[in-house]
Amino acid sequence: MSTNAAIDLALDRVDWRDLAAQTEEQPRVYTPGEVLMPEAGFMRGHGTFVEDENIKSSVAGVIQKVNKLISVRPLKSRYVGEIGDVVVARVSEVQQKRWRVDTNSRLDSILLLSSVNLPGGELRRRSAEDEQMMRRYLDEGDLISAEVQNIFEEGSLSLYTRSLKYGKLSQGILVKVFPALVKRRKMHFHNLPCGASVILGNNGYIWISPTKGQEEEGGEGGFAQNLNEHVPRADREVIARLRNSILALAKCKLMIYDTSIQYAYEESLRYEAHELLQQNAIYDIGQQTQGRLRDADE
Amino acid sequence: MSGKYDLLSEQGLRLDGRRPHELRRIKCKLGVFEQPDGSAYMEQGNTKVLAAVYGPHQAKGNQTESVINCQYSQATFSTAERKNRPRGDRKSLEFKLYLQQALSAAIKSELYPRSQIDIYVEVLQDDGANYAVALNAATLALIDAGICLNEFIVACTASLSKSNIPLTDISQFEEVSGGPKLTVAALPTAEKIAFLEMSERFHIDHLETVIETAMAGCREIRDILEAAVKEHLLHMGSASDFAKVG
């Protein structure tokens, strides 16, 4: 029997609020129904509505002003897509000429057969055969990385994978965090120095996989999935540690991007990978990472 | 009015020592679960309720409207005598419909076409005013999920003593002692009533004061909830300096 069971006593429960205690100036937060300002001279954006000639907030969050446009950003919500976002998604249904995929947004997203690169070169003609082969390319439950191409009128997203960066994902771990925690940046694909790759989906789905060699990358058009390849134990440990570090960041409500992940990973090295599931280790990593990020900002 | 005891003593105190207009102690917490989109825990006196919200997500079927789906359940251990069915009995189904009705008044459903919002509430301990506390918990969970609301929707109960003094937020003991019970779910700032329910009778002359008492309770609860939401937001946001947006 293993004897290293960890028991969390209520006595030394971590107070997550301490992480927040260090900030001096707090922005004004609004709650649903609260008056933001009189309507005159302003435009209402997301998270607001007009009632009795006042602009009111409809969500709980912080106010954002762009010239005359007033919007309120909730700190936590479902993914609201923007064109050009990188997302990680799971195929939920194969339909005629398109796949329905789950992107953690309000409605299912669509991946059209015409928005994917089929094997055999870009200029190849699409035939009825391709429609019958769809399940061969992507089946229910498969994970893909893609980019948001368009937003339909009722709010659902249209994705595309017509780039060698995107396509089917093969071996790795999916981590789900809430979408607001993933910072919008230029780069969402990172080969981290610790020896693993991450895809930071804007929709809060994060994909961690072993870094591929140069020669393996690209060329396939994104439907190859090599599940027989053996990932060495050392790589798997790095991936597991990375997963726990990212979840620790999410638990501490810290933004997730390449630098913060790198810092959290470095801080996590003082623990065994499995110890990172314990509350005090998570708290410690959060605190150290937060300190380093703030130092780097100054 | 029936009942063995008067709900108010000669000294003007209620059975649990409160004054007529006083609420029970309220404790609440947002974001208690990781899996759902929003969650909350709410305690009003000894009534304890958990709420979880999933969505908005794609609705099944072809309707273009938004769907608000509630589930009300009461833990088997929540009452003095063990309950056999946590949900699906007549009372739970009734509460479920009432929750749906009241929450539809607050959710800006025109923003969520083709979507579905699932709201699950579970009463862990029953000490009266279950519906009111369940609704308050559901409101907090919806706010935690970032769903657009017109404003807080809160519910409060009120009763009337034999000496015709209105009482706020009645407990289980007061409920079973045979006083009338009026439940009001309201949008307090707009002063709109979304739902009203009464058990037992009292003279219509007192209806207005009892409703006003319940509304005053709603306003008070709203302020408590608002303070809790703001505190939660500040703690959640300031860890990452609100992502540098002010």
PDB file of N, CA, C and O in Angstrom, chain B residues 1-40:
ATOM      1  N   MET B   1     -57.285  33.358  12.292  1.00  0.00           N
ATOM      2  CA  MET B   1     -56.038  32.654  12.025  1.00  0.00           C
ATOM      3  C   MET B   1     -55.886  31.449  12.939  1.00  0.00           C
ATOM      4  O   MET B   1     -56.223  31.512  14.107  1.00  0.00           O
ATOM      5  N   SER B   2     -55.390  30.368  12.388  1.00  0.00           N
ATOM      6  CA  SER B   2     -55.223  29.144  13.166  1.00  0.00           C
ATOM      7  C   SER B   2     -53.856  29.140  13.825  1.00  0.00           C
ATOM      8  O   SER B   2     -53.118  30.103  13.773  1.00  0.00           O
ATOM      9  N   GLY B   3     -53.511  28.038  14.434  1.00  0.00           N
ATOM     10  CA  GLY B   3     -52.175  27.932  15.021  1.00  0.00           C
ATOM     11  C   GLY B   3     -52.232  27.966  16.525  1.00  0.00           C
ATOM     12  O   GLY B   3     -53.085  28.630  17.118  1.00  0.00           O
ATOM     13  N   LYS B   4     -51.294  27.243  17.104  1.00  0.00           N
ATOM     14  CA  LYS B   4     -51.298  27.125  18.554  1.00  0.00           C
ATOM     15  C   LYS B   4     -50.683  28.345  19.214  1.00  0.00           C
ATOM     16  O   LYS B   4     -51.172  28.854  20.198  1.00  0.00           O
ATOM     17  N   TYR B   5     -49.549  28.798  18.630  1.00  0.00           N
ATOM     18  CA  TYR B   5     -48.842  29.903  19.271  1.00  0.00           C
ATOM     19  C   TYR B   5     -49.065  31.179  18.480  1.00  0.00           C
ATOM     20  O   TYR B   5     -49.374  31.149  17.307  1.00  0.00           O
ATOM     21  N   ASP B   6     -48.815  32.261  19.169  1.00  0.00           N
ATOM     22  CA  ASP B   6     -48.703  33.490  18.418  1.00  0.00           C
ATOM     23  C   ASP B   6     -47.259  33.581  17.946  1.00  0.00           C
ATOM     24  O   ASP B   6     -46.341  33.127  18.617  1.00  0.00           O
ATOM     25  N   LEU B   7     -47.075  34.126  16.760  1.00  0.00           N
ATOM     26  CA  LEU B   7     -45.724  34.190  16.202  1.00  0.00           C
ATOM     27  C   LEU B   7     -44.891  35.275  16.862  1.00  0.00           C
ATOM     28  O   LEU B   7     -43.690  35.328  16.696  1.00  0.00           O
ATOM     29  N   LEU B   8     -45.550  36.138  17.602  1.00  0.00           N
ATOM     30  CA  LEU B   8     -44.837  37.255  18.197  1.00  0.00           C
ATOM     31  C   LEU B   8     -45.139  37.269  19.695  1.00  0.00           C
ATOM     32  O   LEU B   8     -46.292  37.184  20.109  1.00  0.00           O
ATOM     33  N   SER B   9     -44.090  37.362  20.519  1.00  0.00           N
ATOM     34  CA  SER B   9     -44.308  37.374  21.967  1.00  0.00           C
ATOM     35  C   SER B   9     -44.769  38.759  22.412  1.00  0.00           C
ATOM     36  O   SER B   9     -44.761  39.711  21.642  1.00  0.00           O
ATOM     37  N   GLU B  10     -45.135  38.831  23.695  1.00  0.00           N
ATOM     38  CA  GLU B  10     -45.605  40.119  24.213  1.00  0.00           C
ATOM     39  C   GLU B  10     -44.508  41.170  24.162  1.00  0.00           C
ATOM     40  O   GLU B  10     -44.757  42.362  24.056  1.00  0.00           O
ATOM     41  N   GLN B  11     -43.254  40.681  24.224  1.00  0.00           N
ATOM     42  CA  GLN B  11     -42.128  41.613  24.186  1.00  0.00           C
ATOM     43  C   GLN B  11     -41.794  42.054  22.760  1.00  0.00           C
ATOM     44  O   GLN B  11     -40.873  42.835  22.549  1.00  0.00           O
ATOM     45  N   GLY B  12     -42.534  41.515  21.790  1.00  0.00           N
ATOM     46  CA  GLY B  12     -42.277  41.902  20.413  1.00  0.00           C
ATOM     47  C   GLY B  12     -41.152  41.117  19.767  1.00  0.00           C
ATOM     48  O   GLY B  12     -40.558  41.570  18.795  1.00  0.00           O
ATOM     49  N   LEU B  13     -40.856  39.927  20.322  1.00  0.00           N
ATOM     50  CA  LEU B  13     -39.826  39.091  19.717  1.00  0.00           C
ATOM     51  C   LEU B  13     -40.462  37.861  19.094  1.00  0.00           C
ATOM     52  O   LEU B  13     -41.494  37.377  19.556  1.00  0.00           O
ATOM     53  N   ARG B  14     -39.818  37.331  18.042  1.00  0.00           N
ATOM     54  CA  ARG B  14     -40.351  36.157  17.369  1.00  0.00           C
ATOM     55  C   ARG B  14     -39.816  34.889  18.031  1.00  0.00           C
ATOM     56  O   ARG B  14     -39.002  34.940  18.940  1.00  0.00           O
ATOM     57  N   LEU B  15     -40.281  33.739  17.524  1.00  0.00           N
ATOM     58  CA  LEU B  15     -39.959  32.472  18.165  1.00  0.00           C
ATOM     59  C   LEU B  15     -38.459  32.231  18.242  1.00  0.00           C
ATOM     60  O   LEU B  15     -37.966  31.608  19.168  1.00  0.00           O
ATOM     61  N   ASP B  16     -37.704  32.725  17.245  1.00  0.00           N
ATOM     62  CA  ASP B  16     -36.255  32.530  17.284  1.00  0.00           C
ATOM     63  C   ASP B  16     -35.528  33.769  17.787  1.00  0.00           C
ATOM     64  O   ASP B  16     -34.315  33.890  17.619  1.00  0.00           O
ATOM     65  N   GLY B  17     -36.258  34.689  18.383  1.00  0.00           N
ATOM     66  CA  GLY B  17     -35.612  35.838  19.010  1.00  0.00           C
ATOM     67  C   GLY B  17     -35.396  37.043  18.118  1.00  0.00           C
ATOM     68  O   GLY B  17     -34.812  38.034  18.542  1.00  0.00           O
ATOM     69  N   ARG B  18     -35.867  36.957  16.857  1.00  0.00           N
ATOM     70  CA  ARG B  18     -35.696  38.112  15.969  1.00  0.00           C
ATOM     71  C   ARG B  18     -36.795  39.126  16.204  1.00  0.00           C
ATOM     72  O   ARG B  18     -37.865  38.797  16.702  1.00  0.00           O
ATOM     73  N   ARG B  19     -36.543  40.362  15.791  1.00  0.00           N
ATOM     74  CA  ARG B  19     -37.616  41.350  15.753  1.00  0.00           C
ATOM     75  C   ARG B  19     -38.394  41.158  14.454  1.00  0.00           C
ATOM     76  O   ARG B  19     -37.903  40.521  13.521  1.00  0.00           O
ATOM     77  N   PRO B  20     -39.614  41.710  14.370  1.00  0.00           N
ATOM     78  CA  PRO B  20     -40.478  41.394  13.224  1.00  0.00           C
ATOM     79  C   PRO B  20     -39.861  41.651  11.844  1.00  0.00           C
ATOM     80  O   PRO B  20     -40.063  40.880  10.914  1.00  0.00           O
ATOM     81  N   HIS B  21     -39.072  42.714  11.720  1.00  0.00           N
ATOM     82  CA  HIS B  21     -38.584  43.079  10.378  1.00  0.00           C
ATOM     83  C   HIS B  21     -37.209  42.494  10.080  1.00  0.00           C
ATOM     84  O   HIS B  21     -36.642  42.766   9.030  1.00  0.00           O
ATOM     85  N   GLU B  22     -36.666  41.716  11.014  1.00  0.00           N
ATOM     86  CA  GLU B  22     -35.291  41.258  10.824  1.00  0.00           C
ATOM     87  C   GLU B  22     -35.201  40.013   9.955  1.00  0.00           C
ATOM     88  O   GLU B  22     -35.995  39.083  10.099  1.00  0.00           O
ATOM     89  N   LEU B  23     -34.181  39.981   9.069  1.00  0.00           N
ATOM     90  CA  LEU B  23     -33.909  38.798   8.260  1.00  0.00           C
ATOM     91  C   LEU B  23     -33.092  37.821   9.094  1.00  0.00           C
ATOM     92  O   LEU B  23     -32.517  38.199  10.111  1.00  0.00           O
ATOM     93  N   ARG B  24     -33.031  36.590   8.617  1.00  0.00           N
ATOM     94  CA  ARG B  24     -32.089  35.665   9.234  1.00  0.00           C
ATOM     95  C   ARG B  24     -30.696  35.971   8.702  1.00  0.00           C
ATOM     96  O   ARG B  24     -30.544  36.706   7.724  1.00  0.00           O
ATOM     97  N   ARG B  25     -29.680  35.383   9.326  1.00  0.00           N
ATOM     98  CA  ARG B  25     -28.321  35.664   8.879  1.00  0.00           C
ATOM     99  C   ARG B  25     -28.106  35.087   7.466  1.00  0.00           C
ATOM    100  O   ARG B  25     -28.477  33.943   7.188  1.00  0.00           O
ATOM    101  N   ILE B  26     -27.530  35.886   6.597  1.00  0.00           N
ATOM    102  CA  ILE B  26     -27.277  35.442   5.222  1.00  0.00           C
ATOM    103  C   ILE B  26     -25.785  35.273   5.009  1.00  0.00           C
ATOM    104  O   ILE B  26     -24.995  36.150   5.337  1.00  0.00           O
ATOM    105  N   LYS B  27     -25.424  34.101   4.461  1.00  0.00           N
ATOM    106  CA  LYS B  27     -24.035  33.859   4.089  1.00  0.00           C
ATOM    107  C   LYS B  27     -24.073  33.395   2.660  1.00  0.00           C
ATOM    108  O   LYS B  27     -24.912  32.553   2.305  1.00  0.00           O
ATOM    109  N   CYS B  28     -23.206  33.887   1.815  1.00  0.00           N
ATOM    110  CA  CYS B  28     -23.207  33.355   0.457  1.00  0.00           C
ATOM    111  C   CYS B  28     -21.815  33.366  -0.128  1.00  0.00           C
ATOM    112  O   CYS B  28     -20.938  34.096   0.312  1.00  0.00           O
ATOM    113  N   LYS B  29     -21.650  32.530  -1.158  1.00  0.00           N
ATOM    114  CA  LYS B  29     -20.345  32.373  -1.777  1.00  0.00           C
ATOM    115  C   LYS B  29     -20.569  32.094  -3.254  1.00  0.00           C
ATOM    116  O   LYS B  29     -21.439  31.289  -3.609  1.00  0.00           O
ATOM    117  N   LEU B  30     -19.796  32.735  -4.098  1.00  0.00           N
ATOM    118  CA  LEU B  30     -19.916  32.492  -5.540  1.00  0.00           C
ATOM    119  C   LEU B  30     -18.760  31.621  -6.008  1.00  0.00           C
ATOM    120  O   LEU B  30     -17.701  31.588  -5.384  1.00  0.00           O
ATOM    121  N   GLY B  31     -18.984  30.954  -7.134  1.00  0.00           N
ATOM    122  CA  GLY B  31     -17.911  30.167  -7.734  1.00  0.00           C
ATOM    123  C   GLY B  31     -17.462  29.007  -6.867  1.00  0.00           C
ATOM    124  O   GLY B  31     -16.280  28.817  -6.655  1.00  0.00           O
ATOM    125  N   VAL B  32     -18.402  28.229  -6.354  1.00  0.00           N
ATOM    126  CA  VAL B  32     -18.011  27.134  -5.468  1.00  0.00           C
ATOM    127  C   VAL B  32     -17.585  25.881  -6.222  1.00  0.00           C
ATOM    128  O   VAL B  32     -16.884  25.043  -5.676  1.00  0.00           O
ATOM    129  N   PHE B  33     -18.018  25.759  -7.495  1.00  0.00           N
ATOM    130  CA  PHE B  33     -17.638  24.580  -8.282  1.00  0.00           C
ATOM    131  C   PHE B  33     -16.769  24.986  -9.456  1.00  0.00           C
ATOM    132  O   PHE B  33     -16.802  26.123  -9.905  1.00  0.00           O
ATOM    133  N   GLU B  34     -15.998  24.019  -9.980  1.00  0.00           N
ATOM    134  CA  GLU B  34     -15.126  24.292 -11.121  1.00  0.00           C
ATOM    135  C   GLU B  34     -15.828  23.930 -12.441  1.00  0.00           C
ATOM    136  O   GLU B  34     -15.617  24.589 -13.451  1.00  0.00           O
ATOM    137  N   GLN B  35     -16.620  22.883 -12.423  1.00  0.00           N
ATOM    138  CA  GLN B  35     -17.165  22.372 -13.687  1.00  0.00           C
ATOM    139  C   GLN B  35     -18.252  23.246 -14.313  1.00  0.00           C
ATOM    140  O   GLN B  35     -18.175  23.528 -15.492  1.00  0.00           O
ATOM    141  N   PRO B  36     -19.261  23.665 -13.565  1.00  0.00           N
ATOM    142  CA  PRO B  36     -20.310  24.450 -14.222  1.00  0.00           C
ATOM    143  C   PRO B  36     -19.805  25.825 -14.616  1.00  0.00           C
ATOM    144  O   PRO B  36     -18.732  26.250 -14.193  1.00  0.00           O
ATOM    145  N   ASP B  37     -20.606  26.529 -15.443  1.00  0.00           N
ATOM    146  CA  ASP B  37     -20.212  27.878 -15.847  1.00  0.00           C
ATOM    147  C   ASP B  37     -20.362  28.866 -14.698  1.00  0.00           C
ATOM    148  O   ASP B  37     -19.654  29.853 -14.627  1.00  0.00           O
ATOM    149  N   GLY B  38     -21.314  28.599 -13.809  1.00  0.00           N
ATOM    150  CA  GLY B  38     -21.479  29.464 -12.650  1.00  0.00           C
ATOM    151  C   GLY B  38     -22.073  28.672 -11.507  1.00  0.00           C
ATOM    152  O   GLY B  38     -22.828  27.726 -11.723  1.00  0.00           O
ATOM    153  N   SER B  39     -21.716  29.048 -10.285  1.00  0.00           N
ATOM    154  CA  SER B  39     -22.256  28.322  -9.145  1.00  0.00           C
ATOM    155  C   SER B  39     -22.279  29.225  -7.924  1.00  0.00           C
ATOM    156  O   SER B  39     -21.559  30.220  -7.871  1.00  0.00           O
ATOM    157  N   ALA B  40     -23.106  28.873  -6.967  1.00  0.00           N
ATOM    158  CA  ALA B  40     -23.194  29.673  -5.747  1.00  0.00           C
ATOM    159  C   ALA B  40     -23.719  28.818  -4.605  1.00  0.00           C
ATOM    160  O   ALA B  40     -24.412  27.814  -4.813  1.00  0.00           O
TER     161      ALA B  40
END
